[in-house]
Amino acid sequence: EDKVVQSPLSLVVHEGDTVTLNCSYEVTNFRSLLWYKQEKKAPTFLFMLTSSGIEKKSGRLSSILDKKELFSILNITATQTGDSAVYLCAVDTYNFNKFYFGSGTKLNVKP
Amino acid sequence: NAGVTQTPKFQVLKTGQSMTLQCAQDMNHNSMYWYRQDPGMGLRLIYYSASEGTTDKGEVPNGYNVSRLNKREFSLRLESAAPSQTSVYFCASSEIGAEETQYFGPGTRLLVL
């Protein structure tokens, strides 16, 4: 059964802390792994990862994929209250373009 | 370019009532999806359509039907709503084979009493 598992389910940190969010997956016909940030409404895209070992960065956020061990991490450095959100991991497959989502990690950044 | 649009934004139904959620995209994408999101459950796929004229069941299809009316539109129908279908529903679209992600609509919040 195809699945995507995220950990931790929730996290509370203080501004300035660094956090690491985890995503592991077991799917057939893997194509890419995606990270989304969801605040109050629809998820917004952060990163798409297709190759192992290549870090993608956007400001204070970075992510890397390990296709051998079947996981990805999302790092956020110097967290701000605006980073408070649910972070979703999804895996895209070649199975008719089906995506599989994890249940998300809820991040709460306190001032 | 509006992206993915959904109507309605909010809806309250009584148990047993029926309704259709509408979704349209103007990005010429082949693939479209319907998800539901419940607290702590992340997004769960209800149905998807890989291309115009095809639809397939996702993880939680029971109680729903879909129609891929044309390339732009993908509707989700609840024939006899149940309280367990209270959720937020997201429509999304993507393009097969492209270095792209899914684009999501703003969501429809549905309450079934």
mmCIF file of C-alpha atoms in Angstrom:
data_model
loop_
_atom_site.group_PDB
_atom_site.id
_atom_site.type_symbol
_atom_site.label_atom_id
_atom_site.label_comp_id
_atom_site.label_asym_id
_atom_site.label_seq_id
_atom_site.Cartn_x
_atom_site.Cartn_y
_atom_site.Cartn_z
ATOM 1 C CA GLU A 1 0.000 0.000 0.000
ATOM 2 C CA ASP A 2 1.377 3.380 -1.001
ATOM 3 C CA LYS A 3 1.863 5.743 1.907
ATOM 4 C CA VAL A 4 3.532 8.939 3.031
ATOM 5 C CA VAL A 5 4.309 9.457 6.717
ATOM 6 C CA GLN A 6 5.287 12.755 8.281
ATOM 7 C CA SER A 7 6.797 13.407 11.670
ATOM 8 C CA PRO A 8 6.403 14.953 14.092
ATOM 9 C CA LEU A 9 2.655 15.539 13.886
ATOM 10 C CA SER A 10 3.049 18.827 15.709
ATOM 11 C CA LEU A 11 5.847 21.010 16.934
ATOM 12 C CA VAL A 12 6.082 24.121 19.112
ATOM 13 C CA VAL A 13 9.229 26.242 18.923
ATOM 14 C CA HIS A 14 10.300 29.794 19.699
ATOM 15 C CA GLU A 15 11.295 32.424 17.204
ATOM 16 C CA GLY A 16 14.888 31.972 16.096
ATOM 17 C CA ASP A 17 14.885 28.195 16.550
ATOM 18 C CA THR A 18 15.755 25.823 13.721
ATOM 19 C CA VAL A 19 13.315 23.033 12.945
ATOM 20 C CA THR A 20 13.532 19.873 10.875
ATOM 21 C CA LEU A 21 10.415 18.229 9.509
ATOM 22 C CA ASN A 22 10.507 14.648 8.269
ATOM 23 C CA CYS A 23 8.731 12.831 5.475
ATOM 24 C CA SER A 24 9.148 9.149 4.641
ATOM 25 C CA TYR A 25 7.405 7.355 1.832
ATOM 26 C CA GLU A 26 6.663 3.994 0.318
ATOM 27 C CA VAL A 27 5.166 4.302 -3.132
ATOM 28 C CA THR A 28 5.442 2.549 -6.452
ATOM 29 C CA ASN A 29 6.615 4.458 -9.504
ATOM 30 C CA PHE A 30 7.985 7.438 -7.583
ATOM 31 C CA ARG A 31 8.415 10.579 -9.644
ATOM 32 C CA SER A 32 8.965 13.464 -7.217
ATOM 33 C CA LEU A 33 8.419 14.645 -3.659
ATOM 34 C CA LEU A 34 6.795 17.955 -2.902
ATOM 35 C CA TRP A 35 6.526 20.157 0.147
ATOM 36 C CA TYR A 36 3.624 22.520 0.736
ATOM 37 C CA LYS A 37 2.810 25.120 3.349
ATOM 38 C CA GLN A 38 -0.795 25.424 4.398
ATOM 39 C CA GLU A 39 -1.902 28.336 6.526
ATOM 40 C CA LYS A 40 -5.615 28.934 6.533
ATOM 41 C CA LYS A 41 -6.726 27.897 3.106
ATOM 42 C CA ALA A 42 -5.278 26.041 0.143
ATOM 43 C CA PRO A 43 -1.769 24.603 0.285
ATOM 44 C CA THR A 44 0.950 26.646 -1.390
ATOM 45 C CA PHE A 45 3.921 25.061 -3.089
ATOM 46 C CA LEU A 46 7.387 25.198 -1.489
ATOM 47 C CA PHE A 47 9.693 22.681 -3.185
ATOM 48 C CA MET A 48 9.744 19.835 -5.619
ATOM 49 C CA LEU A 49 12.539 17.274 -5.292
ATOM 50 C CA THR A 50 13.337 14.644 -7.865
ATOM 51 C CA SER A 51 17.016 13.791 -7.342
ATOM 52 C CA SER A 52 18.777 12.461 -4.279
ATOM 53 C CA GLY A 53 21.264 14.604 -2.437
ATOM 54 C CA ILE A 54 20.531 17.904 -4.135
ATOM 55 C CA GLU A 55 19.452 20.530 -1.660
ATOM 56 C CA LYS A 56 16.829 23.046 -2.670
ATOM 57 C CA LYS A 57 16.813 26.378 -0.862
ATOM 58 C CA SER A 58 14.447 29.284 -0.646
ATOM 59 C CA GLY A 59 15.418 31.875 1.918
ATOM 60 C CA ARG A 60 15.380 30.253 5.340
ATOM 61 C CA LEU A 61 13.803 27.050 4.025
ATOM 62 C CA SER A 62 15.706 24.153 2.530
ATOM 63 C CA SER A 63 14.910 20.577 1.658
ATOM 64 C CA ILE A 64 16.707 17.462 0.543
ATOM 65 C CA LEU A 65 15.657 14.047 -0.714
ATOM 66 C CA ASP A 66 17.184 10.619 -0.090
ATOM 67 C CA LYS A 67 15.769 8.184 -2.646
ATOM 68 C CA LYS A 68 17.725 5.261 -1.256
ATOM 69 C CA GLU A 69 16.335 5.598 2.259
ATOM 70 C CA LEU A 70 12.988 6.942 0.982
ATOM 71 C CA PHE A 71 12.732 10.131 2.976
ATOM 72 C CA SER A 72 12.988 13.878 2.786
ATOM 73 C CA ILE A 73 13.552 16.624 5.333
ATOM 74 C CA LEU A 74 12.429 20.219 5.357
ATOM 75 C CA ASN A 75 14.592 22.601 7.385
ATOM 76 C CA ILE A 76 13.548 26.025 8.550
ATOM 77 C CA THR A 77 16.238 28.178 10.152
ATOM 78 C CA ALA A 78 15.721 31.284 12.276
ATOM 79 C CA THR A 79 11.992 30.575 12.512
ATOM 80 C CA GLN A 80 9.494 33.432 12.601
ATOM 81 C CA THR A 81 5.890 33.535 13.767
ATOM 82 C CA GLY A 82 4.888 33.741 10.100
ATOM 83 C CA ASP A 83 6.256 30.234 9.623
ATOM 84 C CA SER A 84 3.429 28.877 11.778
ATOM 85 C CA ALA A 85 1.443 26.588 9.484
ATOM 86 C CA VAL A 86 0.836 22.991 8.561
ATOM 87 C CA TYR A 87 3.569 21.623 6.324
ATOM 88 C CA LEU A 88 2.457 18.926 3.941
ATOM 89 C CA CYS A 89 4.610 16.409 2.140
ATOM 90 C CA ALA A 90 3.329 14.762 -1.019
ATOM 91 C CA VAL A 91 4.720 12.196 -3.405
ATOM 92 C CA ASP A 92 3.981 12.341 -7.102
ATOM 93 C CA THR A 93 3.942 9.079 -9.040
ATOM 94 C CA TYR A 94 3.848 7.887 -12.602
ATOM 95 C CA ASN A 95 0.592 6.105 -11.731
ATOM 96 C CA PHE A 96 -1.631 8.369 -13.810
ATOM 97 C CA ASN A 97 -0.114 11.356 -12.052
ATOM 98 C CA LYS A 98 -1.492 10.346 -8.652
ATOM 99 C CA PHE A 99 -0.249 12.253 -5.629
ATOM 100 C CA TYR A 100 -0.076 10.818 -2.112
ATOM 101 C CA PHE A 101 -0.127 13.198 0.847
ATOM 102 C CA GLY A 102 1.141 12.819 4.382
ATOM 103 C CA SER A 103 -1.013 13.994 7.262
ATOM 104 C CA GLY A 104 1.118 17.084 7.783
ATOM 105 C CA THR A 105 3.235 18.593 10.548
ATOM 106 C CA LYS A 106 1.654 21.457 12.439
ATOM 107 C CA LEU A 107 4.313 24.006 13.341
ATOM 108 C CA ASN A 108 3.624 26.674 15.934
ATOM 109 C CA VAL A 109 6.308 29.350 16.298
ATOM 110 C CA LYS A 110 5.935 31.394 19.462
ATOM 111 C CA PRO A 111 7.309 34.928 19.828
ATOM 112 C CA ASN B 1 -5.482 33.751 -15.317
ATOM 113 C CA ALA B 2 -7.562 32.694 -12.315
ATOM 114 C CA GLY B 3 -5.840 29.326 -11.739
ATOM 115 C CA VAL B 4 -8.191 26.881 -10.009
ATOM 116 C CA THR B 5 -11.587 28.159 -8.916
ATOM 117 C CA GLN B 6 -14.164 26.404 -6.760
ATOM 118 C CA THR B 7 -17.772 27.106 -5.941
ATOM 119 C CA PRO B 8 -19.368 27.428 -3.508
ATOM 120 C CA LYS B 9 -17.021 28.629 -0.752
ATOM 121 C CA PHE B 10 -19.332 27.481 2.036
ATOM 122 C CA GLN B 11 -22.323 25.182 2.162
ATOM 123 C CA VAL B 12 -24.563 23.783 4.869
ATOM 124 C CA LEU B 13 -26.587 20.696 4.026
ATOM 125 C CA LYS B 14 -29.020 18.507 5.887
ATOM 126 C CA THR B 15 -28.430 14.767 5.999
ATOM 127 C CA GLY B 16 -29.744 13.184 2.825
ATOM 128 C CA GLN B 17 -29.565 16.301 0.675
ATOM 129 C CA SER B 18 -27.536 16.309 -2.503
ATOM 130 C CA MET B 19 -25.220 18.888 -3.979
ATOM 131 C CA THR B 20 -22.480 19.379 -6.549
ATOM 132 C CA LEU B 21 -19.179 21.105 -5.932
ATOM 133 C CA GLN B 22 -17.831 22.834 -8.991
ATOM 134 C CA CYS B 23 -14.184 23.197 -10.002
ATOM 135 C CA ALA B 24 -12.637 24.838 -13.026
ATOM 136 C CA GLN B 25 -9.061 25.513 -14.107
ATOM 137 C CA ASP B 26 -7.762 27.756 -16.849
ATOM 138 C CA MET B 27 -4.203 26.412 -17.096
ATOM 139 C CA ASN B 28 -4.987 23.798 -19.752
ATOM 140 C CA HIS B 29 -3.982 21.000 -17.367
ATOM 141 C CA ASN B 30 -4.876 17.424 -18.179
ATOM 142 C CA SER B 31 -5.119 16.111 -14.607
ATOM 143 C CA MET B 32 -7.613 17.213 -11.996
ATOM 144 C CA TYR B 33 -8.262 16.017 -8.465
ATOM 145 C CA TRP B 34 -10.691 16.224 -5.600
ATOM 146 C CA TYR B 35 -9.403 15.992 -2.034
ATOM 147 C CA ARG B 36 -10.990 16.276 1.346
ATOM 148 C CA GLN B 37 -9.179 17.559 4.363
ATOM 149 C CA ASP B 38 -10.215 16.680 7.889
ATOM 150 C CA PRO B 39 -8.438 17.817 11.044
ATOM 151 C CA GLY B 40 -5.283 15.797 11.606
ATOM 152 C CA MET B 41 -5.827 13.718 8.491
ATOM 153 C CA GLY B 42 -3.991 15.730 5.887
ATOM 154 C CA LEU B 43 -5.354 15.624 2.378
ATOM 155 C CA ARG B 44 -7.086 12.468 1.179
ATOM 156 C CA LEU B 45 -7.778 11.836 -2.470
ATOM 157 C CA ILE B 46 -11.426 11.234 -3.335
ATOM 158 C CA TYR B 47 -11.308 10.984 -7.119
ATOM 159 C CA TYR B 48 -8.990 12.072 -9.846
ATOM 160 C CA SER B 49 -9.103 12.494 -13.577
ATOM 161 C CA ALA B 50 -5.914 11.910 -15.509
ATOM 162 C CA SER B 51 -7.376 13.384 -18.662
ATOM 163 C CA GLU B 52 -10.644 14.511 -20.153
ATOM 164 C CA GLY B 53 -13.063 11.612 -20.305
ATOM 165 C CA THR B 54 -11.398 9.496 -17.593
ATOM 166 C CA THR B 55 -11.971 9.314 -13.876
ATOM 167 C CA ASP B 56 -10.604 7.003 -11.194
ATOM 168 C CA LYS B 57 -11.247 6.383 -7.547
ATOM 169 C CA GLY B 58 -8.820 7.626 -4.949
ATOM 170 C CA GLU B 59 -8.460 6.707 -1.301
ATOM 171 C CA VAL B 60 -11.951 7.681 -0.074
ATOM 172 C CA PRO B 61 -14.472 7.571 -2.965
ATOM 173 C CA ASN B 62 -17.511 6.174 -1.134
ATOM 174 C CA GLY B 63 -20.476 8.538 -1.114
ATOM 175 C CA TYR B 64 -19.152 10.643 -3.998
ATOM 176 C CA ASN B 65 -19.385 10.774 -7.754
ATOM 177 C CA VAL B 66 -17.462 12.914 -10.214
ATOM 178 C CA SER B 67 -17.843 14.222 -13.721
ATOM 179 C CA ARG B 68 -15.064 15.485 -15.955
ATOM 180 C CA LEU B 69 -17.311 17.707 -18.018
ATOM 181 C CA ASN B 70 -14.520 18.939 -20.289
ATOM 182 C CA LYS B 71 -10.843 19.704 -19.935
ATOM 183 C CA ARG B 72 -11.522 22.726 -17.729
ATOM 184 C CA GLU B 73 -14.170 21.426 -15.359
ATOM 185 C CA PHE B 74 -14.304 18.635 -12.806
ATOM 186 C CA SER B 75 -17.301 18.409 -10.508
ATOM 187 C CA LEU B 76 -17.851 16.424 -7.319
ATOM 188 C CA ARG B 77 -21.347 15.269 -6.385
ATOM 189 C CA LEU B 78 -22.699 14.135 -3.056
ATOM 190 C CA GLU B 79 -25.898 12.216 -3.787
ATOM 191 C CA SER B 80 -27.052 11.809 -0.186
ATOM 192 C CA ALA B 81 -24.962 13.842 2.218
ATOM 193 C CA ALA B 82 -23.948 12.374 5.568
ATOM 194 C CA PRO B 83 -22.441 14.104 8.630
ATOM 195 C CA SER B 84 -19.222 12.143 7.999
ATOM 196 C CA GLN B 85 -18.823 14.185 4.830
ATOM 197 C CA THR B 86 -18.405 17.392 6.794
ATOM 198 C CA SER B 87 -15.006 18.534 5.628
ATOM 199 C CA VAL B 88 -13.072 21.020 3.543
ATOM 200 C CA TYR B 89 -12.903 20.012 -0.100
ATOM 201 C CA PHE B 90 -10.049 21.035 -2.364
ATOM 202 C CA CYS B 91 -9.864 20.746 -6.090
ATOM 203 C CA ALA B 92 -6.451 20.690 -7.760
ATOM 204 C CA SER B 93 -4.969 20.386 -11.227
ATOM 205 C CA SER B 94 -1.608 19.438 -12.645
ATOM 206 C CA GLU B 95 0.043 18.577 -15.922
ATOM 207 C CA ILE B 96 1.394 15.103 -16.642
ATOM 208 C CA GLY B 97 5.052 15.046 -17.512
ATOM 209 C CA ALA B 98 5.837 18.654 -16.683
ATOM 210 C CA GLU B 99 8.146 19.894 -13.931
ATOM 211 C CA GLU B 100 5.162 21.283 -12.133
ATOM 212 C CA THR B 101 3.224 20.792 -8.990
ATOM 213 C CA GLN B 102 -0.432 20.691 -8.258
ATOM 214 C CA TYR B 103 -2.290 23.941 -8.120
ATOM 215 C CA PHE B 104 -5.053 24.085 -5.573
ATOM 216 C CA GLY B 105 -8.352 25.881 -5.491
ATOM 217 C CA PRO B 106 -9.364 27.898 -2.430
ATOM 218 C CA GLY B 107 -11.480 25.090 -0.994
ATOM 219 C CA THR B 108 -15.148 24.539 -0.167
ATOM 220 C CA ARG B 109 -16.128 24.225 3.471
ATOM 221 C CA LEU B 110 -19.059 21.821 3.799
ATOM 222 C CA LEU B 111 -21.110 21.227 6.929
ATOM 223 C CA VAL B 112 -23.622 18.382 6.953
ATOM 224 C CA LEU B 113 -26.100 18.509 9.820
#
